[in-house]
C-alpha positions as YAML, in Angstrom:
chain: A
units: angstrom
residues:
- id: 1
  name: UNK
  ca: [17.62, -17.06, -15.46]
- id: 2
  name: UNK
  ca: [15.51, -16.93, -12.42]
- id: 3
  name: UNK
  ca: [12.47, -15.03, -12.55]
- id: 4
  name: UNK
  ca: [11.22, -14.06, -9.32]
- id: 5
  name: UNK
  ca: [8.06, -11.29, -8.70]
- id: 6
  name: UNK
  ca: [8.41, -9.24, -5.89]
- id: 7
  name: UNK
  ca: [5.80, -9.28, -3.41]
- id: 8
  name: UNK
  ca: [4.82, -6.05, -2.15]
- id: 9
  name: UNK
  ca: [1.73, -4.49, 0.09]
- id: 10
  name: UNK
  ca: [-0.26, -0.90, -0.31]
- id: 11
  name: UNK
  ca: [-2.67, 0.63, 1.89]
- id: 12
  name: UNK
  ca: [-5.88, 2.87, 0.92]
- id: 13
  name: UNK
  ca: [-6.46, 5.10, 3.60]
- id: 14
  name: UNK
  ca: [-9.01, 7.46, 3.85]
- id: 15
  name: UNK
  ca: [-10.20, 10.42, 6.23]
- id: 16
  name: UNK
  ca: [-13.73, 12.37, 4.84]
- id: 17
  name: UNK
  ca: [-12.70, 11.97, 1.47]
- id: 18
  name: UNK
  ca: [-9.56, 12.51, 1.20]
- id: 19
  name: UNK
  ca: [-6.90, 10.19, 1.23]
- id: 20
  name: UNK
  ca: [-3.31, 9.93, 2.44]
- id: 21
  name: UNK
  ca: [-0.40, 9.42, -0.41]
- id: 22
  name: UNK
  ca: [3.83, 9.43, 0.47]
- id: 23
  name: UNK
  ca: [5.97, 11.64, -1.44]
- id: 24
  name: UNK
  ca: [9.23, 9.84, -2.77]
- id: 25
  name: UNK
  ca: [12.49, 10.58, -4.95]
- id: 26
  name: UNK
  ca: [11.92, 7.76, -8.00]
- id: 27
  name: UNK
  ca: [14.35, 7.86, -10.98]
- id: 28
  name: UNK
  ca: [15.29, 11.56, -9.64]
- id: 29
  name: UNK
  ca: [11.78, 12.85, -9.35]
- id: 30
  name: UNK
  ca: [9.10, 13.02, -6.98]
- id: 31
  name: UNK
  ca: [6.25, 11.23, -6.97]
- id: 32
  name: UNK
  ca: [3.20, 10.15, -5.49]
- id: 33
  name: UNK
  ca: [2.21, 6.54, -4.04]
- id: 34
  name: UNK
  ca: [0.22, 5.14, -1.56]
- id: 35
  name: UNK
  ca: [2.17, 3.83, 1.46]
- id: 36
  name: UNK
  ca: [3.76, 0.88, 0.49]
- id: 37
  name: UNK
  ca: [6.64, -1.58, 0.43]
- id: 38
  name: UNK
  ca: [7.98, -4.95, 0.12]
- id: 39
  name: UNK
  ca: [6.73, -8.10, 2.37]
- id: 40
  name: UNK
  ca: [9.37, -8.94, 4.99]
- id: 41
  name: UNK
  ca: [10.70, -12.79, 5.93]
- id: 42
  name: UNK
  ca: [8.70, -14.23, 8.41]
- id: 43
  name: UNK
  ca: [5.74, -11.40, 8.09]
- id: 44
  name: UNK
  ca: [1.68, -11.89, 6.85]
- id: 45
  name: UNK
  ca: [1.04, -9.47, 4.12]
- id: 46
  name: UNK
  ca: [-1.25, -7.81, 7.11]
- id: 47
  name: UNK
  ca: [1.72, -7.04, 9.81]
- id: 48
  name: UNK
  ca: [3.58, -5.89, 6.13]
- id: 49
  name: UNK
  ca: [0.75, -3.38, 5.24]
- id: 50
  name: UNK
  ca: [0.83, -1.96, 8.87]
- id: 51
  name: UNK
  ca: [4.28, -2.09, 9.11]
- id: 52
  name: UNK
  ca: [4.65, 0.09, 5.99]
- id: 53
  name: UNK
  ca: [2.16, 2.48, 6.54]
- id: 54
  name: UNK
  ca: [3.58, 3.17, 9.96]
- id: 55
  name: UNK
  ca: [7.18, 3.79, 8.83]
- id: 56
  name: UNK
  ca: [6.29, 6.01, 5.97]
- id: 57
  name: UNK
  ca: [3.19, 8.05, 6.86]
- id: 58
  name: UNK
  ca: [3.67, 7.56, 11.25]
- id: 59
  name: UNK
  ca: [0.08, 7.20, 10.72]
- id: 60
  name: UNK
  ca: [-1.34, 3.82, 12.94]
- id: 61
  name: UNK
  ca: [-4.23, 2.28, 11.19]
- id: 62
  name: UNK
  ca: [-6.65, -0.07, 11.41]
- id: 63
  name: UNK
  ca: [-7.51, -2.39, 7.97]
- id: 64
  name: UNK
  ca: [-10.48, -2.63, 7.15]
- id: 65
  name: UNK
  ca: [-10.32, -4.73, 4.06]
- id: 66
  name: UNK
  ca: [-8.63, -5.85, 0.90]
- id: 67
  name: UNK
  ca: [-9.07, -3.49, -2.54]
- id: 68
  name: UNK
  ca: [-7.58, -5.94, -4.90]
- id: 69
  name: UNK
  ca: [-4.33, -7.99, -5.98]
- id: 70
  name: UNK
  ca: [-2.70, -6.66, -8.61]
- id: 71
  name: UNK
  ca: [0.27, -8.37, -10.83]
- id: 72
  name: UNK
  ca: [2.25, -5.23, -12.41]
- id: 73
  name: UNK
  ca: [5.63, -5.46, -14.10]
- id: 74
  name: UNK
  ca: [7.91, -1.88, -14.73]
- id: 75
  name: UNK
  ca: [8.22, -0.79, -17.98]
- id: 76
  name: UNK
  ca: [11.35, 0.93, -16.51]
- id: 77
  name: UNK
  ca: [13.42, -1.76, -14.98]
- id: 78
  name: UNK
  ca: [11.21, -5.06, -16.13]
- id: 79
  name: UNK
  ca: [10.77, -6.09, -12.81]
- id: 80
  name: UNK
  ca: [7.21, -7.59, -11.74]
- id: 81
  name: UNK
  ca: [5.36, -7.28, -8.65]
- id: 82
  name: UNK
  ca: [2.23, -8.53, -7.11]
- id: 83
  name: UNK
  ca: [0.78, -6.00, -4.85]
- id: 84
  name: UNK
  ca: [-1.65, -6.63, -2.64]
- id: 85
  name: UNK
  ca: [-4.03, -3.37, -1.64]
- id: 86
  name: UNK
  ca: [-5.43, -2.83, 1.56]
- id: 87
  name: UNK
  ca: [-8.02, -0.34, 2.38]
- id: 88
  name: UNK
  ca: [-7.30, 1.27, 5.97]
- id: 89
  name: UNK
  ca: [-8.71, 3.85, 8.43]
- id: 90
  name: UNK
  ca: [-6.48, 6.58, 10.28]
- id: 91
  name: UNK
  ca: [-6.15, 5.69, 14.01]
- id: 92
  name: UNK
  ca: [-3.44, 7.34, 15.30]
- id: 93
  name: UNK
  ca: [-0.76, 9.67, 14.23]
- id: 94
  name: UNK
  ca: [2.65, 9.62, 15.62]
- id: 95
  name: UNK
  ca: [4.81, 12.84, 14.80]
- id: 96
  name: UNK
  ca: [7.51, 11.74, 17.19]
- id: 97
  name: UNK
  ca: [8.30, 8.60, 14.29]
- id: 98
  name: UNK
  ca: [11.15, 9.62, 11.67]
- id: 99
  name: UNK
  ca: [10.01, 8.58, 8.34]
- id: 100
  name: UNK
  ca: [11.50, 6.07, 5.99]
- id: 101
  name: UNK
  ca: [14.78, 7.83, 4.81]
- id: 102
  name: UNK
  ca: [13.22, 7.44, 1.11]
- id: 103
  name: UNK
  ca: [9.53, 9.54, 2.03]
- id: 104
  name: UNK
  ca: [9.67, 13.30, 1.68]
- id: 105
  name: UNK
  ca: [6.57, 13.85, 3.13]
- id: 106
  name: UNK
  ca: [2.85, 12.67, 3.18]
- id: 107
  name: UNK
  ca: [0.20, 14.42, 1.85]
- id: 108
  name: UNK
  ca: [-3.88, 14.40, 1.96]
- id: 109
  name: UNK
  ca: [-5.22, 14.32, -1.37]
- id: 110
  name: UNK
  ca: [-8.50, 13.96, -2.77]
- id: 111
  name: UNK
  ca: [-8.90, 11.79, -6.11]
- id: 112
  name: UNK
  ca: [-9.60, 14.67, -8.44]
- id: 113
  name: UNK
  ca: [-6.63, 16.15, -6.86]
- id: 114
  name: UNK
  ca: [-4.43, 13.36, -6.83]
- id: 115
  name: UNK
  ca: [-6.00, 12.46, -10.98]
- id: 116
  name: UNK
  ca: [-4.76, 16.26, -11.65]
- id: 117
  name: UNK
  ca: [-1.30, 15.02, -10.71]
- id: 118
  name: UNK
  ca: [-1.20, 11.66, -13.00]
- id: 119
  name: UNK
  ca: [2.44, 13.15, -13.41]
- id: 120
  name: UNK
  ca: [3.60, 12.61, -10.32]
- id: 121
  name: UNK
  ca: [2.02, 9.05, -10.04]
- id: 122
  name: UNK
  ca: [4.94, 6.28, -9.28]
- id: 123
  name: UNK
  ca: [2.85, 3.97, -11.60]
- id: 124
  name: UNK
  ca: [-0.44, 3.30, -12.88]
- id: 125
  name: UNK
  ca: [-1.11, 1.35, -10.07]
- id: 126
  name: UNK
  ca: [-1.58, 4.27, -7.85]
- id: 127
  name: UNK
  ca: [-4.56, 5.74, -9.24]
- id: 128
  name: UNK
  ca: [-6.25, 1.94, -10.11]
- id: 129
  name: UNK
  ca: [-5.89, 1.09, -6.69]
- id: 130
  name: UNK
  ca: [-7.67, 4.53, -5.38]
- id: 131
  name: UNK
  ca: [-10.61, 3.69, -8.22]
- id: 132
  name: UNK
  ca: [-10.86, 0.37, -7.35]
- id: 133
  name: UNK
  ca: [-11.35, 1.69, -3.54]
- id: 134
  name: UNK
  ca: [-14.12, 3.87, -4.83]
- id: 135
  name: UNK
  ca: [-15.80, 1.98, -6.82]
- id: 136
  name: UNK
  ca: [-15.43, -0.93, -4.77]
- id: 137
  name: UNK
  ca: [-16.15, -4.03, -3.88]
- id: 138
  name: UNK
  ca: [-13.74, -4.24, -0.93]
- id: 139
  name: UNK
  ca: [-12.76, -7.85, 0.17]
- id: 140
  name: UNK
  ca: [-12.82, -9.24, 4.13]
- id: 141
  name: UNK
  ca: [-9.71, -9.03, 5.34]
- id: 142
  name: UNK
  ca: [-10.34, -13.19, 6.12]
- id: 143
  name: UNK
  ca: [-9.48, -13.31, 2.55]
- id: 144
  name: UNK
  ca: [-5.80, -12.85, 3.19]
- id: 145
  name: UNK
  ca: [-5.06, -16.48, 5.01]
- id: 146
  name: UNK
  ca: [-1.87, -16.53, 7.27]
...
């Protein structure tokens, strides 16, 4: 058997405190992440993170560093991923961009409202990402070598 981790990208992005989340159908309910997705052939884990954020918030943004690496496996499925978290800054939205066919919507969320929701997190790794933001220290972007 083959055992292969999936290598996926998340971005932190934050406007006065608040901070923007996608809503998505997951095992027939919806929850709450922050954008992200899986790294593409042929694509740094930085064009990835903008990529993603872009085709499931329409929200351009500008990265301003690197939260953490985190190595997560499912308790549903078994499945592990390494997801690397990106902190970002809101540029530009685009409401003319159709989202991802699997995002509902987005939503602005502060942490106590987003911790009052632990419910509706996709996985742990949603609010440890957002705490690790907050309580810092954010990494240069040079970290991430291309």
């Amino acid at each position: 058997m083959t055992w292969q981790p999936h290598i996926t990208v998340a971005t932190v992005i934050e406007d006065n405190g608040r901070f923007l989340f996608v809503e998505e159908m997951k095992g027939g309910r919806l929850v709450l992440n922050q954008p992200a997705g899986h790294l593409e052939p042929d694509e740094t884990l930085l064009q990835a993170a903008l990529r993603e954020t872009l085709e499931e918030t329409a929200w351009e943004v500008e990265l301003t560093g690197v939260v953490g690496i985190y190595l997560y496996t499912a308790p549903s499925n078994g499945v592990t991923y390494q997801r690397v978290c990106f902190s970002a800054r809101p540029v530009h939205l685009n409401p003319e961009l159709e989202l991802d066919p699997d995002i509902s919507g987005t939503t602005w969320l502060t942490r106590d409202e987003l911790a009052s929701q632990g419910h509706r997190l996709r996985s742990e790794l949603v609010m440890q990402c957002l705490d690790d933001y907050l309580s810092g220290p954010l990494h240069s972007l040079e970290l991430i070598r291309t």
